[in-house]
């Protein structure tokens, strides 16, 4: 299976540069896998497609402003840090550029209250660094850091909370689980009153989700591992729904990856904590997920491959073609799809 099998043409003007306001006013393309029909709605219409007993699985990870710009020796050698994974109180795994000035032992300064020393160079050119700081680390990040928006978004957002879901809780992601950005507290309350059940999992989004596929044969692509948790409550809620024949709907590809990583051959989950490098592409047999809420993804990405696995490659590319013609907004701040 070739990377080019998942290519589509996208005009630059359809790449969303800012989020919809309010959150649930974004458009929503609804695709029915059974009869292959498409409907054009708004996200606030999702209530009419959900019923009492449906389970929505959300990822409660939270993004910190983990993109930092600093200097070597306070005066020269400009550097960009992207913090990927916290290893302990002061040590982080980071991606940085330019790498040529970040040798082991190099020290960088980010204002007066924060500095970092390179301890090690690991796979893929990533670094292990140790921070020194005055005060509370998270407070410093919020004061000097930028949200790690994808490269195709050309300007920073003024409200940093807008790159987090309203239910974000546990910090650790280098990117937002963007399918959940469309939910408001009011919409969630309305759905709960209807009998829709929300349950939470955790996957800290890192390189595994967004690392580009470089190999022509996608089977040669290696996913980066990402930390996840699924607790007792979520396991019981999802397993009961599966036994009762009720739908389990993943909010985002990250929730899909947690659920499918933890399922046995019968589709039942067990309480788990660890790292996953699951790579889902056409031919994969879904064990848990019955429906998927997700955004429109980059051509040739592992995310569009996952969507293609869920609905069929030709159907996915046709859906994307319709979305382009209908001028939906694409990628992280873009519109939504609901695949049922």
Short mmCIF file of C-alpha atoms in Angstrom, two decimals:
data_model
loop_
_atom_site.label_atom_id
_atom_site.label_comp_id
_atom_site.label_asym_id
_atom_site.label_seq_id
_atom_site.Cartn_x
_atom_site.Cartn_y
_atom_site.Cartn_z
CA UNK A 1 0.00 0.00 0.00
CA UNK A 2 1.53 3.29 -1.14
CA UNK A 3 1.60 6.66 0.58
CA UNK A 4 0.33 8.22 -2.65
CA UNK A 5 -2.87 6.15 -2.32
CA UNK A 6 -3.92 8.66 0.36
CA UNK A 7 -3.19 11.89 -1.50
CA UNK A 8 -5.81 14.51 -2.34
CA UNK A 9 -5.59 18.08 -3.64
CA UNK A 10 -6.38 20.81 -1.15
CA UNK A 11 -6.42 24.54 -1.94
CA UNK A 12 -4.44 26.53 0.63
CA UNK A 13 -7.39 28.82 1.32
CA UNK A 14 -9.32 25.90 2.87
CA UNK A 15 -6.72 25.41 5.64
CA UNK A 16 -8.34 26.98 8.71
CA UNK A 17 -6.19 29.63 10.37
CA UNK A 18 -8.45 30.28 13.35
CA UNK A 19 -11.11 28.33 15.28
CA UNK A 20 -14.84 28.77 14.78
CA UNK A 21 -16.71 30.90 17.30
CA UNK A 22 -18.59 29.62 19.14
CA UNK A 23 -16.93 26.23 19.14
CA UNK A 24 -20.00 24.24 18.09
CA UNK A 25 -20.79 26.53 15.13
CA UNK A 26 -18.25 24.70 12.97
CA UNK A 27 -19.67 22.76 10.05
CA UNK A 28 -20.06 18.99 10.25
CA UNK A 29 -20.08 16.52 7.38
CA UNK A 30 -22.07 13.44 8.37
CA UNK A 31 -21.16 10.23 6.51
CA UNK A 32 -23.31 7.12 6.86
CA UNK A 33 -21.21 4.03 6.12
CA UNK A 34 -24.22 1.79 5.59
CA UNK A 35 -25.81 3.65 2.69
CA UNK A 36 -22.82 5.88 1.79
CA UNK A 37 -24.80 9.08 2.11
CA UNK A 38 -23.46 12.51 3.03
CA UNK A 39 -25.26 15.28 4.89
CA UNK A 40 -24.04 18.81 5.54
CA UNK A 41 -24.76 20.09 9.04
CA UNK A 42 -23.25 22.11 11.87
CA UNK A 43 -21.66 20.57 14.93
CA UNK A 44 -24.50 21.69 17.20
CA UNK A 45 -26.74 19.39 15.09
CA UNK A 46 -24.92 16.33 16.42
CA UNK A 47 -27.64 15.90 19.04
CA UNK A 48 -30.02 14.64 16.36
CA UNK A 49 -27.57 11.86 15.40
CA UNK A 50 -26.99 10.60 18.93
CA UNK A 51 -29.36 8.60 21.10
CA UNK A 52 -29.67 7.62 24.73
CA UNK A 53 -27.09 4.99 25.62
CA UNK A 54 -24.52 6.03 23.03
CA UNK A 55 -21.04 6.30 24.56
CA UNK A 56 -18.75 9.15 23.51
CA UNK A 57 -15.10 8.50 24.39
CA UNK A 58 -13.13 11.72 24.86
CA UNK A 59 -9.40 12.33 25.38
CA UNK A 60 -8.84 14.57 28.41
CA UNK A 61 -5.23 15.49 27.66
CA UNK A 62 -4.21 19.15 27.93
CA UNK A 63 -1.69 21.15 25.91
CA UNK A 64 0.74 23.53 27.58
CA UNK A 65 2.43 26.42 25.70
CA UNK A 66 5.48 24.23 25.08
CA UNK A 67 7.07 26.04 22.13
CA UNK A 68 9.94 28.15 23.46
CA UNK A 69 12.33 30.52 21.73
CA UNK A 70 15.68 31.24 23.34
CA UNK A 71 19.36 31.90 22.89
CA UNK A 72 22.63 30.18 23.55
CA UNK A 73 24.77 32.04 26.09
CA UNK A 74 22.02 34.70 26.42
CA UNK A 75 23.25 36.72 23.43
CA UNK A 76 23.64 34.46 20.39
CA UNK A 77 22.61 31.17 18.82
CA UNK A 78 18.83 31.41 18.51
CA UNK A 79 17.02 28.14 19.29
CA UNK A 80 13.46 26.81 19.12
CA UNK A 81 12.36 24.13 21.60
CA UNK A 82 9.25 21.98 21.36
CA UNK A 83 8.70 20.08 24.60
CA UNK A 84 7.38 16.59 23.85
CA UNK A 85 7.52 14.45 26.97
CA UNK A 86 8.17 15.18 30.63
CA UNK A 87 10.57 12.62 32.10
CA UNK A 88 10.76 13.93 35.66
CA UNK A 89 10.49 17.23 37.53
CA UNK A 90 13.10 19.01 35.42
CA UNK A 91 13.95 16.71 32.50
CA UNK A 92 12.10 16.73 29.17
CA UNK A 93 12.37 15.06 25.78
CA UNK A 94 12.40 17.86 23.20
CA UNK A 95 12.60 18.52 19.49
CA UNK A 96 14.71 21.57 18.72
CA UNK A 97 16.17 23.48 15.82
CA UNK A 98 18.76 24.19 14.67
CA UNK A 99 20.27 20.97 15.95
CA UNK A 100 23.83 21.91 15.02
CA UNK A 101 24.15 24.27 18.00
CA UNK A 102 22.51 21.87 20.49
CA UNK A 103 25.35 19.54 21.37
CA UNK A 104 25.54 17.68 24.67
CA UNK A 105 26.43 20.20 27.36
CA UNK A 106 25.04 23.20 25.46
CA UNK A 107 23.01 25.61 27.57
CA UNK A 108 20.15 27.80 26.37
CA UNK A 109 18.30 30.67 28.02
CA UNK A 110 14.64 31.58 27.70
CA UNK A 111 14.44 34.93 29.44
CA UNK A 112 15.69 35.47 32.97
CA UNK A 113 13.73 32.72 34.74
CA UNK A 114 14.29 29.66 32.57
CA UNK A 115 17.30 27.86 31.09
CA UNK A 116 18.00 24.37 29.75
CA UNK A 117 21.08 22.17 29.34
CA UNK A 118 21.30 19.39 26.73
CA UNK A 119 22.01 16.08 28.47
CA UNK A 120 21.73 13.58 25.61
CA UNK A 121 20.93 13.14 21.91
CA UNK A 122 18.47 10.30 21.21
CA UNK A 123 16.66 8.70 18.27
CA UNK A 124 15.55 11.03 15.51
CA UNK A 125 17.81 13.83 16.69
CA UNK A 126 15.64 14.55 19.71
CA UNK A 127 17.30 15.75 22.89
CA UNK A 128 16.98 15.09 26.59
CA UNK A 129 17.31 18.44 28.37
CA UNK A 130 17.26 19.55 31.99
CA UNK A 131 15.58 22.83 32.88
CA UNK A 132 16.54 25.25 35.61
CA UNK A 133 13.94 27.78 36.65
CA UNK A 134 12.81 30.27 39.23
CA UNK A 135 9.20 29.73 40.32
CA UNK A 136 6.52 27.35 39.04
CA UNK A 137 7.44 25.72 35.72
CA UNK A 138 3.90 25.72 34.30
CA UNK A 139 3.43 29.40 35.18
CA UNK A 140 6.64 30.26 33.36
CA UNK A 141 5.47 28.36 30.28
CA UNK A 142 2.17 30.25 30.26
CA UNK A 143 4.02 33.57 30.49
CA UNK A 144 6.72 33.02 27.83
CA UNK A 145 5.73 29.94 25.81
CA UNK A 146 3.61 29.65 22.69
CA UNK A 147 1.00 27.03 21.97
CA UNK A 148 2.52 24.41 19.63
CA UNK A 149 0.27 25.13 16.69
CA UNK A 150 0.94 23.10 13.53
CA UNK A 151 3.18 24.63 10.87
CA UNK A 152 0.26 25.34 8.53
CA UNK A 153 -1.29 27.80 11.01
CA UNK A 154 0.60 30.99 10.35
CA UNK A 155 -0.11 33.06 13.44
CA UNK A 156 -0.48 32.49 17.16
CA UNK A 157 -3.88 32.65 18.83
CA UNK A 158 -4.44 35.27 21.51
CA UNK A 159 -6.49 32.98 23.76
CA UNK A 160 -4.28 29.99 24.61
CA UNK A 161 -7.26 28.07 26.02
CA UNK A 162 -8.76 27.95 22.53
CA UNK A 163 -6.24 25.27 21.55
CA UNK A 164 -7.58 23.01 24.30
CA UNK A 165 -10.89 21.20 24.66
CA UNK A 166 -13.31 22.41 27.33
CA UNK A 167 -12.74 19.12 29.17
CA UNK A 168 -8.90 19.16 28.99
CA UNK A 169 -7.44 18.17 32.36
CA UNK A 170 -4.06 16.41 32.37
CA UNK A 171 -1.11 18.26 30.83
CA UNK A 172 1.31 16.42 28.61
CA UNK A 173 0.37 16.88 24.94
CA UNK A 174 2.42 18.61 22.27
CA UNK A 175 -0.74 19.06 20.18
CA UNK A 176 -4.46 19.21 20.87
CA UNK A 177 -6.86 16.31 20.19
CA UNK A 178 -8.65 18.63 17.80
CA UNK A 179 -11.85 16.62 17.22
CA UNK A 180 -12.92 17.66 20.72
CA UNK A 181 -12.45 21.38 20.11
CA UNK A 182 -16.01 21.58 18.74
CA UNK A 183 -17.69 20.70 22.04
CA UNK A 184 -19.01 23.34 24.42
CA UNK A 185 -20.03 22.73 28.02
CA UNK A 186 -23.60 23.61 27.05
CA UNK A 187 -23.68 21.08 24.22
CA UNK A 188 -22.21 18.38 26.45
CA UNK A 189 -24.86 19.08 29.10
CA UNK A 190 -27.60 18.84 26.49
CA UNK A 191 -26.27 15.50 25.25
CA UNK A 192 -25.96 14.13 28.79
CA UNK A 193 -29.56 15.15 29.49
CA UNK A 194 -30.56 13.14 26.42
CA UNK A 195 -28.85 10.06 27.89
CA UNK A 196 -25.60 10.17 25.94
CA UNK A 197 -22.76 8.87 28.12
CA UNK A 198 -19.35 10.54 28.14
CA UNK A 199 -16.29 8.67 29.35
CA UNK A 200 -12.66 9.73 29.37
CA UNK A 201 -9.36 8.23 28.28
CA UNK A 202 -5.95 9.85 28.12
CA UNK A 203 -3.45 9.95 25.29
CA UNK A 204 -0.71 12.57 25.33
CA UNK A 205 -0.41 13.62 21.70
CA UNK A 206 3.17 13.61 20.45
CA UNK A 207 5.11 12.74 17.34
CA UNK A 208 3.23 9.48 16.86
CA UNK A 209 0.08 11.22 15.70
CA UNK A 210 1.59 13.88 13.48
CA UNK A 211 4.93 12.52 12.28
CA UNK A 212 4.82 12.58 8.47
CA UNK A 213 4.96 9.36 6.51
CA UNK A 214 8.19 9.45 4.47
CA UNK A 215 8.34 5.91 3.12
CA UNK A 216 6.53 5.14 -0.14
CA UNK A 217 5.37 1.80 1.28
CA UNK A 218 3.33 2.75 4.35
CA UNK A 219 4.12 -0.60 5.99
CA UNK A 220 7.66 0.69 6.50
CA UNK A 221 6.44 3.66 8.54
CA UNK A 222 7.29 3.48 12.24
CA UNK A 223 4.96 5.20 14.71
CA UNK A 224 6.44 7.08 17.66
CA UNK A 225 5.17 5.80 21.02
CA UNK A 226 2.65 7.92 22.94
CA UNK A 227 1.61 7.62 26.58
CA UNK A 228 -1.97 6.56 27.34
CA UNK A 229 -4.24 5.61 30.21
CA UNK A 230 -7.66 3.98 30.34
CA UNK A 231 -9.17 3.63 33.80
CA UNK A 232 -11.66 1.32 35.44
CA UNK A 233 -14.69 3.57 34.86
CA UNK A 234 -14.09 3.90 31.13
CA UNK A 235 -13.44 0.16 30.76
CA UNK A 236 -16.69 -0.73 32.53
CA UNK A 237 -18.76 1.81 30.57
CA UNK A 238 -17.40 0.75 27.17
CA UNK A 239 -17.53 -3.00 27.87
CA UNK A 240 -21.15 -2.75 29.05
CA UNK A 241 -22.08 -0.78 25.95
CA UNK A 242 -20.52 -3.41 23.70
CA UNK A 243 -22.33 -6.22 25.53
CA UNK A 244 -25.63 -4.31 25.30
CA UNK A 245 -25.18 -3.60 21.58
CA UNK A 246 -24.95 0.16 22.12
CA UNK A 247 -22.68 2.38 20.03
CA UNK A 248 -19.19 3.39 21.15
CA UNK A 249 -18.19 6.59 19.36
CA UNK A 250 -14.61 7.84 19.53
CA UNK A 251 -14.08 11.58 19.68
CA UNK A 252 -10.89 11.84 17.68
CA UNK A 253 -8.27 9.50 16.32
CA UNK A 254 -6.39 9.59 19.63
CA UNK A 255 -9.38 8.05 21.42
CA UNK A 256 -9.55 5.43 18.67
CA UNK A 257 -5.92 4.53 19.24
CA UNK A 258 -6.40 4.09 22.99
CA UNK A 259 -9.51 1.94 22.60
CA UNK A 260 -8.09 -0.28 19.89
CA UNK A 261 -4.76 -0.62 21.70
CA UNK A 262 -6.47 -1.97 24.82
CA UNK A 263 -9.04 -4.32 23.27
CA UNK A 264 -8.83 -8.07 23.18
CA UNK A 265 -9.96 -10.12 20.17
CA UNK A 266 -13.56 -9.95 21.41
CA UNK A 267 -13.51 -6.16 21.65
CA UNK A 268 -13.44 -6.04 25.44
CA UNK A 269 -11.17 -3.62 27.24
CA UNK A 270 -9.05 -3.91 30.33
CA UNK A 271 -7.69 -1.17 32.56
CA UNK A 272 -4.32 -0.19 31.09
CA UNK A 273 -1.48 2.31 31.30
CA UNK A 274 1.48 2.43 28.97
CA UNK A 275 2.65 3.55 25.56
CA UNK A 276 1.12 2.76 22.20
CA UNK A 277 2.57 2.84 18.71
CA UNK A 278 -0.49 1.33 17.05
CA UNK A 279 -0.69 2.18 13.33
CA UNK A 280 -4.18 1.79 11.86
CA UNK A 281 -4.51 1.63 8.07
CA UNK A 282 -6.90 -0.09 5.60
CA UNK A 283 -7.33 -3.76 6.36
CA UNK A 284 -7.43 -3.17 10.10
CA UNK A 285 -10.32 -4.88 11.90
CA UNK A 286 -11.87 -2.45 14.40
CA UNK A 287 -12.74 -4.19 17.66
CA UNK A 288 -14.41 -1.42 19.67
CA UNK A 289 -15.20 1.72 17.71
CA UNK A 290 -18.62 2.01 16.03
CA UNK A 291 -18.51 5.70 15.12
CA UNK A 292 -15.92 8.42 14.74
CA UNK A 293 -15.95 12.17 15.23
CA UNK A 294 -12.85 13.71 13.67
CA UNK A 295 -11.55 16.65 11.65
CA UNK A 296 -10.28 16.65 8.07
CA UNK A 297 -6.67 15.47 7.98
CA UNK A 298 -3.54 16.12 5.94
CA UNK A 299 -2.98 14.22 2.69
CA UNK A 300 -0.82 11.10 3.07
CA UNK A 301 -0.93 11.31 6.89
CA UNK A 302 -1.40 8.42 9.31
CA UNK A 303 -4.66 10.10 10.35
CA UNK A 304 -6.29 9.93 6.91
CA UNK A 305 -5.05 6.32 6.75
CA UNK A 306 -6.92 5.61 10.00
CA UNK A 307 -10.07 7.25 8.63
CA UNK A 308 -9.67 5.21 5.42
CA UNK A 309 -9.42 2.04 7.50
CA UNK A 310 -12.68 2.92 9.24
CA UNK A 311 -14.78 3.82 6.19
CA UNK A 312 -12.85 2.52 3.18
CA UNK A 313 -10.13 4.32 1.23
CA UNK A 314 -12.18 5.18 -1.85
CA UNK A 315 -15.09 6.34 0.30
CA UNK A 316 -12.76 8.50 2.41
CA UNK A 317 -11.20 10.15 -0.64
CA UNK A 318 -14.66 10.73 -2.10
CA UNK A 319 -15.78 12.34 1.17
CA UNK A 320 -12.73 14.59 1.12
CA UNK A 321 -13.43 15.54 -2.49
CA UNK A 322 -16.97 16.54 -1.54
CA UNK A 323 -15.63 18.53 1.42
CA UNK A 324 -13.22 20.43 -0.85
CA UNK A 325 -15.99 21.21 -3.32
CA UNK A 326 -18.25 22.38 -0.49
CA UNK A 327 -15.42 24.51 0.91
CA UNK A 328 -15.21 22.96 4.35
CA UNK A 329 -12.40 24.25 6.56
CA UNK A 330 -9.56 21.74 7.01
CA UNK A 331 -7.12 20.53 9.68
CA UNK A 332 -6.73 21.46 13.37
CA UNK A 333 -8.98 24.53 13.51
CA UNK A 334 -11.22 23.24 10.73
CA UNK A 335 -14.63 21.64 10.48
CA UNK A 336 -15.74 18.21 11.66
CA UNK A 337 -16.80 14.88 10.25
CA UNK A 338 -19.11 12.42 11.97
CA UNK A 339 -18.71 8.95 10.47
CA UNK A 340 -21.44 6.56 11.60
#
